[in-house]
Amino acid sequence: RTRGDQGACQPTPRTHTPKLNDMPGQGRANALVVVVVVVAEILLLALFVVPTDAQSLGGYCLNDNPFSGEKDCTQFADDTPKDAASSACAVGLAMPGQSGEYSESGRCPLYSTPASFGGECSRVTEQGISVKSVLALSDGGPFGDCAGIEQVCTTFIQGEFLPSPACGGSLEDAVGGEEVGGKTESGPSSNGGSEDLPDKQRRNTIAVDVETLADGFEFTEGPVWIPATGADPSLPPSTLLFSDMRADTIFAWSDERGLETFANDSLGANGKALDGEGRLVSFRHGPRDVVRGAAMESATVLADNFQGKRLNSPNDGAVSPADGSVYFSDPIWGIFIRDPQGMELDRHSVYRISPDDGEVTEVLPNTAMPNGIAFSQDGEVLFVSDTGGLAVHPNPDLAATEPPATIKAWRLDNATGGVVDPDGPLWAIEDFSDGMCVNDRGLWTTRGGMAPPKHGPPGLVLRDPKNGEEIGYIDIEDPTNVECNAEDGKIYVTAANKVVRVTLLE
């Protein structure tokens, strides 16, 4: 039953309840009897309102972490029904598919060791259950410090980080309402707050109309617009294609037909682009490749290795308007859960596929975790977003909290198609962005919910391609990628569990 429907028993109404100050001749003894009776009635009512089986609520889930070799603990809210908590634990809370051991009462053991308790990562699961991942500090571990566990929270768990006193915060609202580490006064948060943001990050809001086209997905990504004419005829015209990554499905949306399924098995297709002939180019996590063609199962493989070693997991990319070459980013997101020990390369780079002979060359070898790719309209400048160091990298040699997340621009060599100076970008700014694109308004970047608050509020950010400076901002929750070159002049944004269409009003 819901909390508002507990079958409460109402006491028999009285026509008159004596007050302590209108009992002439009764004395203090009679007054105390009345008080006892009233208290007894309140306690009787409470027995019906509050569940008697207190041990059936709350509890926690312990499961193995394949990366750290330790146990992860997820705390359920006190009002979580036992059956719901047990089912959620069985299918995996800290990591999908990592079944856990459910304890129906009590608190995660880490709460009792303040020196090792780094904080909580609060979120609501897809089943609507409020949980807190309890995060541990560890000496020498790749994610052992406060910054590292905050990144675990915001990047992978995708929750709100609540630092413990050991990380400069206070958790007086911790599970059970108990003090943690003997400290309950307010303390500074290690992840900043809106009061710390530069004024310009709260100004220049662009006037727009934002319309949700479809929602209820698990994690949307990779939008690409198929024009009415000029594209591969096997692609649906005047249509937006996008992926639901966790459902392994590519969807199609159009004004004429609404939402349809384009590919039931996307093979982990994330970013997408159209080449000069209007053919679909997909960057796939599953087979760890870049392919061309509308049919995922029979698409032509353009790249799946570099110098004989398998690519990590091509994530996003773009086709150069200057020469038709394909640039793509190659972080590890696709194998982070699927095959964390399957990494064959010793770095995460940006690569170029030649339009002439298909040769794969490494153009940016020193990126930390490259993500979004875009070109200037003339094809002379390459833009790359890099989400920065990854403290929980499965390869200890690559685990780091530095460098910070950046967006950079590089001059391209017209003769070779490569980057003129990989170590000398035209400009670089610190900010977090996933996908990006360029149109006549400028460079559009996506500051998602995983971005540290110091960069500004999540949303779609418009930047000057010449220097990276922020021009304006559109409030969109958890954007992941953007398509800004549709024929109708609209901007299409994938945003976590939905897809929205943005109409610029100015």
Short mmCIF file of C-alpha atoms in Angstrom, two decimals:
data_model
loop_
_atom_site.label_atom_id
_atom_site.label_comp_id
_atom_site.label_asym_id
_atom_site.label_seq_id
_atom_site.Cartn_x
_atom_site.Cartn_y
_atom_site.Cartn_z
CA ARG A 1 0.00 0.00 0.00
CA THR A 2 1.04 3.61 -0.41
CA ARG A 3 2.15 5.65 2.56
CA GLY A 4 -1.16 7.47 2.49
CA ASP A 5 -3.18 4.26 2.59
CA GLN A 6 -2.13 2.35 5.66
CA GLY A 7 -5.60 1.33 6.83
CA ALA A 8 -5.44 3.66 9.84
CA CYS A 9 -8.01 3.03 12.56
CA GLN A 10 -9.84 6.21 13.67
CA PRO A 11 -10.69 6.45 17.39
CA THR A 12 -14.34 6.87 18.36
CA PRO A 13 -15.12 10.60 18.31
CA ARG A 14 -16.00 12.30 21.59
CA THR A 15 -18.58 15.03 21.94
CA HIS A 16 -16.46 16.81 24.52
CA THR A 17 -12.87 16.39 25.65
CA PRO A 18 -12.22 17.99 29.03
CA LYS A 19 -9.38 20.47 29.20
CA LEU A 20 -7.00 20.75 32.12
CA ASN A 21 -8.14 24.27 32.82
CA ASP A 22 -11.92 23.59 32.99
CA MET A 23 -12.16 20.77 35.55
CA PRO A 24 -13.67 22.38 38.63
CA GLY A 25 -13.52 20.08 41.67
CA GLN A 26 -11.74 17.21 39.87
CA GLY A 27 -8.20 17.82 41.15
CA ARG A 28 -4.82 17.05 39.56
CA ALA A 29 -5.30 13.28 39.78
CA ASN A 30 -8.27 13.31 37.42
CA ALA A 31 -6.39 15.64 35.07
CA LEU A 32 -3.50 13.19 34.88
CA VAL A 33 -5.93 10.36 34.11
CA VAL A 34 -7.21 12.32 31.13
CA VAL A 35 -3.65 12.91 29.90
CA VAL A 36 -2.86 9.19 30.16
CA VAL A 37 -6.00 8.30 28.21
CA VAL A 38 -5.21 10.78 25.42
CA VAL A 39 -1.62 9.53 25.15
CA ALA A 40 -2.87 5.92 25.03
CA GLU A 41 -5.21 6.80 22.15
CA ILE A 42 -2.36 8.45 20.23
CA LEU A 43 -0.18 5.37 20.67
CA LEU A 44 -3.02 3.10 19.58
CA LEU A 45 -3.50 5.18 16.44
CA ALA A 46 0.24 5.04 15.71
CA LEU A 47 0.13 1.25 15.78
CA PHE A 48 -2.22 1.33 12.82
CA VAL A 49 -0.50 4.15 10.88
CA VAL A 50 3.12 2.96 11.17
CA PRO A 51 3.98 -0.45 9.64
CA THR A 52 4.58 -2.94 12.41
CA ASP A 53 7.11 -4.95 10.42
CA ALA A 54 9.85 -2.31 10.52
CA GLN A 55 12.48 -4.82 9.54
CA SER A 56 10.82 -5.26 6.11
CA LEU A 57 11.81 -1.75 5.01
CA GLY A 58 15.14 -0.22 3.94
CA GLY A 59 18.29 -2.30 4.16
CA TYR A 60 21.22 -2.41 1.77
CA CYS A 61 22.73 -4.33 -1.17
CA LEU A 62 26.32 -5.64 -1.39
CA ASN A 63 27.81 -6.69 -4.71
CA ASP A 64 31.25 -7.40 -6.17
CA ASN A 65 33.07 -4.65 -8.09
CA PRO A 66 35.05 -6.26 -10.95
CA PHE A 67 37.33 -3.23 -11.24
CA SER A 68 38.39 -2.67 -7.65
CA GLY A 69 38.01 -6.25 -6.46
CA GLU A 70 36.11 -4.90 -3.46
CA LYS A 71 32.46 -4.80 -2.45
CA ASP A 72 30.08 -2.02 -3.43
CA CYS A 73 27.29 -1.13 -1.01
CA THR A 74 24.03 0.58 -1.94
CA GLN A 75 21.76 1.86 0.83
CA PHE A 76 17.98 1.84 0.36
CA ALA A 77 15.77 4.57 1.73
CA ASP A 78 13.94 3.63 4.93
CA ASP A 79 10.56 3.54 3.19
CA THR A 80 11.63 1.07 0.48
CA PRO A 81 9.51 -2.10 0.54
CA LYS A 82 11.48 -5.27 1.12
CA ASP A 83 10.34 -6.97 -2.10
CA ALA A 84 11.26 -3.99 -4.26
CA ALA A 85 14.69 -3.64 -2.64
CA SER A 86 15.41 -7.36 -2.94
CA SER A 87 14.45 -7.42 -6.63
CA ALA A 88 16.56 -4.36 -7.42
CA CYS A 89 19.56 -5.89 -5.65
CA ALA A 90 19.15 -9.15 -7.56
CA VAL A 91 19.43 -7.51 -10.99
CA GLY A 92 22.31 -5.22 -10.02
CA LEU A 93 22.37 -1.76 -8.47
CA ALA A 94 25.96 -0.54 -8.37
CA MET A 95 26.60 -2.13 -11.78
CA PRO A 96 24.10 -3.56 -14.25
CA GLY A 97 24.20 -7.32 -14.24
CA GLN A 98 26.19 -7.54 -11.00
CA SER A 99 23.74 -9.35 -8.75
CA GLY A 100 24.10 -8.47 -5.08
CA GLU A 101 23.38 -9.80 -1.62
CA TYR A 102 20.44 -8.07 0.04
CA SER A 103 20.26 -7.33 3.77
CA GLU A 104 16.76 -6.26 4.68
CA SER A 105 17.72 -4.10 7.66
CA GLY A 106 20.56 -1.99 8.90
CA ARG A 107 23.06 0.24 7.18
CA CYS A 108 26.04 -0.26 4.88
CA PRO A 109 29.06 -1.26 7.03
CA LEU A 110 31.13 1.66 5.69
CA TYR A 111 29.03 4.14 7.68
CA SER A 112 30.66 2.84 10.87
CA THR A 113 34.22 3.67 9.67
CA PRO A 114 34.32 7.48 9.25
CA ALA A 115 37.95 7.58 8.13
CA SER A 116 37.16 5.41 5.08
CA PHE A 117 33.71 6.83 4.34
CA GLY A 118 34.00 9.31 1.46
CA GLY A 119 30.38 10.15 0.81
CA GLU A 120 27.10 9.11 -0.75
CA CYS A 121 25.90 9.17 -4.33
CA SER A 122 22.17 9.77 -4.25
CA ARG A 123 19.89 8.84 -7.14
CA VAL A 124 16.54 7.35 -8.08
CA THR A 125 16.62 4.07 -10.02
CA GLU A 126 14.59 3.38 -13.17
CA GLN A 127 12.14 1.54 -10.92
CA GLY A 128 11.61 4.72 -8.88
CA ILE A 129 13.58 3.50 -5.83
CA SER A 130 15.64 6.06 -3.90
CA VAL A 131 19.13 4.71 -3.19
CA LYS A 132 22.52 5.97 -2.05
CA SER A 133 25.75 4.37 -3.20
CA VAL A 134 28.12 4.47 -0.23
CA LEU A 135 31.59 5.38 -1.51
CA ALA A 136 34.86 4.46 0.14
CA LEU A 137 38.21 6.24 0.31
CA SER A 138 41.32 4.13 -0.19
CA ASP A 139 45.04 4.79 -0.08
CA GLY A 140 46.79 4.49 -3.41
CA GLY A 141 43.73 3.37 -5.36
CA PRO A 142 42.97 4.93 -8.76
CA PHE A 143 39.70 6.29 -7.37
CA GLY A 144 40.71 6.53 -3.72
CA ASP A 145 40.58 10.27 -3.07
CA CYS A 146 37.62 12.61 -2.74
CA ALA A 147 37.87 13.91 -6.31
CA GLY A 148 37.98 10.37 -7.62
CA ILE A 149 34.88 9.13 -5.84
CA GLU A 150 33.04 12.29 -6.84
CA GLN A 151 33.84 11.45 -10.46
CA VAL A 152 32.61 7.90 -9.90
CA CYS A 153 29.34 9.38 -8.68
CA THR A 154 28.75 12.00 -11.36
CA THR A 155 30.18 10.09 -14.33
CA PHE A 156 29.21 6.45 -13.82
CA ILE A 157 26.53 6.27 -11.17
CA GLN A 158 25.05 9.53 -12.49
CA GLY A 159 23.87 10.74 -9.14
CA GLU A 160 24.30 13.65 -6.77
CA PHE A 161 27.47 13.52 -4.70
CA LEU A 162 27.07 14.16 -0.98
CA PRO A 163 30.56 14.37 0.57
CA SER A 164 31.25 13.03 4.04
CA PRO A 165 33.17 15.03 6.66
CA ALA A 166 36.31 13.26 5.43
CA CYS A 167 35.79 14.98 2.06
CA GLY A 168 34.87 18.38 3.46
CA GLY A 169 31.13 17.95 3.73
CA SER A 170 28.55 17.02 6.31
CA LEU A 171 26.03 14.23 6.11
CA GLU A 172 23.55 14.99 8.82
CA ASP A 173 20.94 13.71 6.39
CA ALA A 174 22.68 10.33 6.12
CA VAL A 175 20.54 7.20 6.22
CA GLY A 176 18.89 6.89 9.58
CA GLY A 177 19.50 10.54 10.42
CA GLU A 178 22.59 9.68 12.46
CA GLU A 179 25.72 11.77 12.70
CA VAL A 180 28.63 10.53 10.64
CA GLY A 181 32.10 10.86 12.06
CA GLY A 182 30.84 12.91 14.98
CA LYS A 183 30.28 15.99 12.85
CA THR A 184 26.92 17.46 11.94
CA GLU A 185 27.58 21.14 11.33
CA SER A 186 27.44 22.39 7.75
CA GLY A 187 30.68 22.12 5.82
CA PRO A 188 31.88 23.05 2.36
CA SER A 189 31.06 20.69 -0.48
CA SER A 190 33.97 19.46 -2.56
CA ASN A 191 31.98 19.65 -5.77
CA GLY A 192 31.09 23.31 -5.53
CA GLY A 193 27.68 24.85 -5.92
CA SER A 194 25.70 27.42 -7.84
CA GLU A 195 27.00 30.18 -5.58
CA ASP A 196 30.51 29.50 -6.92
CA LEU A 197 29.60 29.84 -10.61
CA PRO A 198 30.86 32.82 -12.65
CA ASP A 199 28.08 35.29 -13.37
CA LYS A 200 28.34 34.74 -17.12
CA GLN A 201 27.34 31.12 -16.66
CA ARG A 202 23.96 32.28 -15.40
CA ARG A 203 23.45 34.95 -18.11
CA ASN A 204 22.81 35.01 -21.83
CA THR A 205 19.96 32.51 -21.82
CA ILE A 206 18.84 32.01 -25.41
CA ALA A 207 15.12 32.41 -26.08
CA VAL A 208 13.84 29.08 -27.35
CA ASP A 209 10.90 26.73 -27.41
CA VAL A 210 11.85 23.22 -26.24
CA GLU A 211 9.51 20.38 -27.25
CA THR A 212 9.82 16.78 -26.06
CA LEU A 213 9.39 14.51 -29.08
CA ALA A 214 9.67 11.17 -27.30
CA ASP A 215 10.65 9.94 -23.85
CA GLY A 216 10.77 6.84 -21.67
CA PHE A 217 14.12 5.64 -23.04
CA GLU A 218 17.04 4.35 -21.00
CA PHE A 219 19.92 6.44 -22.39
CA THR A 220 19.67 8.32 -25.69
CA GLU A 221 22.64 9.26 -27.86
CA GLY A 222 23.88 9.83 -31.40
CA PRO A 223 21.27 11.98 -33.18
CA VAL A 224 21.63 12.49 -36.95
CA TRP A 225 19.20 14.13 -39.34
CA ILE A 226 18.38 12.40 -42.64
CA PRO A 227 17.45 15.07 -45.22
CA ALA A 228 14.45 14.89 -47.53
CA THR A 229 16.68 14.39 -50.58
CA GLY A 230 20.25 13.38 -51.28
CA ALA A 231 20.62 10.62 -48.71
CA ASP A 232 20.92 6.87 -49.14
CA PRO A 233 17.44 5.77 -50.32
CA SER A 234 17.43 3.00 -47.71
CA LEU A 235 17.35 5.70 -45.02
CA PRO A 236 14.02 7.29 -44.05
CA PRO A 237 13.82 10.88 -45.40
CA SER A 238 13.14 13.94 -43.22
CA THR A 239 13.84 11.81 -40.16
CA LEU A 240 15.93 11.94 -37.00
CA LEU A 241 17.83 8.76 -36.14
CA PHE A 242 19.09 8.27 -32.59
CA SER A 243 20.18 5.42 -30.32
CA ASP A 244 18.96 4.13 -26.99
CA MET A 245 22.32 2.81 -25.88
CA ARG A 246 21.19 0.56 -23.06
CA ALA A 247 18.35 -0.91 -25.13
CA ASP A 248 20.78 -1.48 -28.05
CA THR A 249 18.22 0.02 -30.43
CA ILE A 250 18.22 2.75 -33.07
CA PHE A 251 14.98 4.71 -33.29
CA ALA A 252 13.61 6.96 -36.03
CA TRP A 253 11.39 9.99 -35.45
CA SER A 254 9.64 12.18 -38.00
CA ASP A 255 6.75 14.62 -38.04
CA GLU A 256 4.95 12.41 -40.51
CA ARG A 257 5.35 9.00 -38.86
CA GLY A 258 6.22 9.77 -35.24
CA LEU A 259 8.44 7.29 -33.39
CA GLU A 260 9.51 4.05 -35.07
CA THR A 261 12.19 1.41 -34.57
CA PHE A 262 14.95 1.64 -37.16
CA ALA A 263 17.24 -1.17 -35.91
CA ASN A 264 16.37 -3.67 -33.19
CA ASP A 265 20.03 -4.54 -32.71
CA SER A 266 22.23 -1.46 -33.05
CA LEU A 267 25.41 -3.36 -32.10
CA GLY A 268 26.16 -0.51 -29.73
CA ALA A 269 25.99 2.27 -32.35
CA ASN A 270 26.61 5.54 -30.56
CA GLY A 271 27.51 8.57 -32.70
CA LYS A 272 26.31 8.81 -36.30
CA ALA A 273 27.04 10.96 -39.32
CA LEU A 274 26.33 11.13 -43.05
CA ASP A 275 29.19 11.00 -45.54
CA GLY A 276 29.39 13.06 -48.73
CA GLU A 277 27.13 10.62 -50.55
CA GLY A 278 24.47 10.63 -47.85
CA ARG A 279 25.40 7.22 -46.46
CA LEU A 280 25.13 6.50 -42.74
CA VAL A 281 28.41 6.23 -40.82
CA SER A 282 28.12 4.71 -37.33
CA PHE A 283 30.59 4.51 -34.45
CA ARG A 284 29.89 1.28 -32.60
CA HIS A 285 30.72 0.07 -29.11
CA GLY A 286 29.79 -3.58 -29.66
CA PRO A 287 32.14 -4.70 -32.46
CA ARG A 288 34.43 -1.75 -31.61
CA ASP A 289 34.41 -0.39 -35.14
CA VAL A 290 33.40 2.36 -37.55
CA VAL A 291 31.02 1.25 -40.28
CA ARG A 292 29.18 2.63 -43.31
CA GLY A 293 25.68 1.55 -44.28
CA ALA A 294 22.09 1.59 -43.11
CA ALA A 295 21.89 -2.09 -42.11
CA MET A 296 23.88 -2.67 -38.93
CA GLU A 297 24.35 -6.39 -39.53
CA SER A 298 25.85 -5.96 -43.02
CA ALA A 299 27.47 -2.52 -42.88
CA THR A 300 30.91 -2.05 -44.42
CA VAL A 301 33.67 -1.86 -41.81
CA LEU A 302 35.83 1.25 -42.30
CA ALA A 303 38.03 0.77 -39.23
CA ASP A 304 38.28 -1.73 -36.38
CA ASN A 305 41.96 -1.59 -35.43
CA PHE A 306 45.01 0.63 -35.33
CA GLN A 307 48.36 -0.94 -36.16
CA GLY A 308 46.93 -4.40 -35.60
CA LYS A 309 45.38 -3.68 -32.19
CA ARG A 310 41.62 -3.52 -31.71
CA LEU A 311 40.11 -0.10 -31.22
CA ASN A 312 38.79 0.63 -27.73
CA SER A 313 35.21 1.57 -28.59
CA PRO A 314 34.60 4.24 -31.24
CA ASN A 315 32.26 6.71 -29.61
CA ASP A 316 31.51 9.71 -31.79
CA GLY A 317 32.71 11.23 -35.00
CA ALA A 318 32.14 13.50 -37.96
CA VAL A 319 32.82 13.67 -41.70
CA SER A 320 35.05 16.48 -42.93
CA PRO A 321 33.25 18.86 -45.30
CA ALA A 322 36.64 19.60 -46.90
CA ASP A 323 37.79 16.16 -48.05
CA GLY A 324 35.26 13.57 -46.81
CA SER A 325 37.62 12.00 -44.28
CA VAL A 326 36.07 10.48 -41.16
CA TYR A 327 37.35 11.56 -37.76
CA PHE A 328 36.35 9.64 -34.64
CA SER A 329 37.06 9.48 -30.91
CA ASP A 330 38.10 6.22 -29.26
CA PRO A 331 37.62 6.23 -25.46
CA ILE A 332 36.76 3.07 -23.47
CA TRP A 333 33.11 3.65 -22.59
CA GLY A 334 31.87 0.76 -24.71
CA ILE A 335 34.12 -1.83 -23.08
CA PHE A 336 34.11 -0.35 -19.59
CA ILE A 337 31.31 -2.68 -18.54
CA ARG A 338 31.26 -5.20 -21.41
CA ASP A 339 34.95 -6.13 -21.40
CA PRO A 340 37.10 -3.99 -19.06
CA GLN A 341 40.17 -6.16 -19.55
CA GLY A 342 39.81 -6.24 -23.34
CA MET A 343 41.66 -3.01 -24.03
CA GLU A 344 44.51 -3.65 -26.50
CA LEU A 345 45.68 -0.09 -27.13
CA ASP A 346 47.51 1.78 -24.39
CA ARG A 347 45.80 5.15 -24.90
CA HIS A 348 42.64 6.92 -26.05
CA SER A 349 43.07 8.83 -29.27
CA VAL A 350 41.33 10.63 -32.10
CA TYR A 351 41.74 8.95 -35.50
CA ARG A 352 41.23 9.83 -39.16
CA ILE A 353 40.05 7.48 -41.91
CA SER A 354 41.35 8.55 -45.30
CA PRO A 355 38.68 8.94 -48.02
CA ASP A 356 41.21 7.77 -50.62
CA ASP A 357 42.61 4.49 -49.37
CA GLY A 358 40.88 3.94 -46.03
CA GLU A 359 44.11 4.26 -44.06
CA VAL A 360 43.59 4.88 -40.34
CA THR A 361 45.94 7.47 -38.85
CA GLU A 362 46.25 8.72 -35.30
CA VAL A 363 45.83 12.50 -35.34
CA LEU A 364 45.50 13.29 -31.61
CA PRO A 365 47.39 10.76 -29.46
CA ASN A 366 47.41 12.76 -26.23
CA THR A 367 43.72 13.08 -25.41
CA ALA A 368 42.57 11.77 -22.02
CA MET A 369 39.04 10.63 -22.82
CA PRO A 370 37.99 12.10 -26.20
CA ASN A 371 34.29 12.33 -26.92
CA GLY A 372 32.45 14.77 -29.23
CA ILE A 373 33.84 15.61 -32.69
CA ALA A 374 32.87 18.48 -35.01
CA PHE A 375 34.27 20.51 -37.90
CA SER A 376 34.06 24.17 -38.80
CA GLN A 377 31.79 24.78 -41.77
CA ASP A 378 34.77 25.22 -44.10
CA GLY A 379 36.43 22.05 -42.80
CA GLU A 380 39.61 23.84 -41.71
CA VAL A 381 39.18 23.50 -37.94
CA LEU A 382 38.57 20.38 -35.84
CA PHE A 383 36.74 20.62 -32.49
CA VAL A 384 37.10 17.88 -29.86
CA SER A 385 35.60 17.54 -26.40
CA ASP A 386 37.64 15.63 -23.85
CA THR A 387 35.96 14.60 -20.60
CA GLY A 388 39.33 14.42 -18.85
CA GLY A 389 41.12 11.98 -16.60
CA LEU A 390 39.30 8.87 -15.46
CA ALA A 391 40.06 7.86 -11.89
CA VAL A 392 38.34 4.50 -12.20
CA HIS A 393 40.08 3.38 -15.39
CA PRO A 394 40.45 -0.43 -15.48
CA ASN A 395 44.05 0.03 -16.65
CA PRO A 396 45.96 1.29 -13.55
CA ASP A 397 48.53 2.98 -15.82
CA LEU A 398 45.80 5.20 -17.27
CA ALA A 399 43.84 5.88 -14.08
CA ALA A 400 44.06 9.57 -13.16
CA THR A 401 41.93 12.51 -12.08
CA GLU A 402 43.84 14.80 -14.47
CA PRO A 403 43.71 16.45 -16.95
CA PRO A 404 40.46 18.35 -16.47
CA ALA A 405 37.62 18.19 -18.97
CA THR A 406 38.27 20.45 -21.97
CA ILE A 407 37.00 21.59 -25.34
CA LYS A 408 39.73 22.37 -27.88
CA ALA A 409 40.11 23.48 -31.49
CA TRP A 410 42.89 22.46 -33.90
CA ARG A 411 43.94 23.77 -37.30
CA LEU A 412 43.82 21.11 -40.02
CA ASP A 413 46.41 20.63 -42.77
CA ASN A 414 44.75 21.06 -46.16
CA ALA A 415 47.37 18.90 -47.84
CA THR A 416 47.27 15.87 -45.56
CA GLY A 417 43.90 16.30 -43.87
CA GLY A 418 45.60 15.82 -40.51
CA VAL A 419 46.07 18.14 -37.54
CA VAL A 420 48.79 20.77 -38.07
CA ASP A 421 50.10 20.70 -34.49
CA PRO A 422 48.59 18.09 -32.12
CA ASP A 423 50.27 19.78 -29.14
CA GLY A 424 49.26 23.30 -30.15
CA PRO A 425 45.50 23.81 -30.28
CA LEU A 426 44.09 27.09 -31.57
CA TRP A 427 42.26 27.49 -28.26
CA ALA A 428 41.34 25.40 -25.24
CA ILE A 429 38.79 25.95 -22.48
CA GLU A 430 37.95 23.94 -19.40
CA ASP A 431 34.40 22.65 -19.64
CA PHE A 432 32.61 19.34 -19.87
CA SER A 433 30.89 18.41 -23.11
CA ASP A 434 29.61 15.22 -24.65
CA GLY A 435 28.49 15.55 -28.28
CA MET A 436 28.74 18.75 -30.33
CA CYS A 437 27.98 20.22 -33.72
CA VAL A 438 28.49 23.40 -35.76
CA ASN A 439 26.05 25.51 -37.78
CA ASP A 440 25.86 29.16 -38.84
CA ARG A 441 25.08 30.18 -35.24
CA GLY A 442 28.31 28.71 -33.88
CA LEU A 443 29.60 25.67 -31.97
CA TRP A 444 26.93 23.88 -29.93
CA THR A 445 28.22 21.78 -27.01
CA THR A 446 26.36 19.61 -24.51
CA ARG A 447 27.11 20.14 -20.83
CA GLY A 448 25.45 17.07 -19.34
CA GLY A 449 24.43 16.16 -15.83
CA MET A 450 27.77 14.40 -15.32
CA ALA A 451 29.59 17.73 -15.59
CA PRO A 452 31.13 19.09 -12.37
CA PRO A 453 28.99 22.00 -11.14
CA LYS A 454 31.93 24.41 -11.38
CA HIS A 455 31.48 24.50 -15.15
CA GLY A 456 27.93 25.79 -14.97
CA PRO A 457 24.41 24.41 -15.14
CA PRO A 458 23.67 21.46 -17.44
CA GLY A 459 22.32 22.45 -20.83
CA LEU A 460 23.04 23.19 -24.47
CA VAL A 461 25.83 25.77 -24.76
CA LEU A 462 26.49 27.97 -27.80
CA ARG A 463 30.14 28.97 -28.28
CA ASP A 464 32.13 31.18 -30.60
CA PRO A 465 34.09 28.80 -32.86
CA LYS A 466 36.92 31.34 -33.11
CA ASN A 467 37.83 31.33 -29.42
CA GLY A 468 35.49 28.96 -27.56
CA GLU A 469 33.85 31.71 -25.52
CA GLU A 470 30.31 31.06 -24.35
CA ILE A 471 27.72 33.04 -26.29
CA GLY A 472 24.51 31.66 -24.84
CA TYR A 473 22.87 28.84 -22.97
CA ILE A 474 19.69 26.75 -23.27
CA ASP A 475 18.33 24.98 -20.21
CA ILE A 476 18.04 21.27 -21.10
CA GLU A 477 18.39 18.57 -18.48
CA ASP A 478 21.19 16.03 -19.04
CA PRO A 479 21.96 16.61 -22.76
CA THR A 480 24.18 13.94 -24.32
CA ASN A 481 24.45 14.94 -27.99
CA VAL A 482 23.11 17.39 -30.52
CA GLU A 483 22.17 17.61 -34.22
CA CYS A 484 22.06 21.22 -35.44
CA ASN A 485 21.94 20.92 -39.24
CA ALA A 486 18.40 19.76 -39.96
CA GLU A 487 16.67 21.31 -42.96
CA ASP A 488 13.93 22.82 -40.82
CA GLY A 489 16.46 24.91 -38.88
CA LYS A 490 15.57 23.16 -35.63
CA ILE A 491 18.08 21.68 -33.19
CA TYR A 492 17.58 18.11 -31.99
CA VAL A 493 19.03 17.05 -28.65
CA THR A 494 19.27 13.63 -27.04
CA ALA A 495 18.90 14.11 -23.30
CA ALA A 496 19.27 11.00 -21.13
CA ASN A 497 15.83 9.37 -21.36
CA LYS A 498 14.29 11.60 -24.01
CA VAL A 499 14.71 13.49 -27.28
CA VAL A 500 13.81 17.16 -27.60
CA ARG A 501 13.46 19.63 -30.46
CA VAL A 502 14.66 23.18 -29.96
CA THR A 503 13.22 26.11 -31.90
CA LEU A 504 15.32 29.27 -31.68
CA LEU A 505 13.18 32.35 -31.09
CA GLU A 506 15.88 34.94 -31.64
#
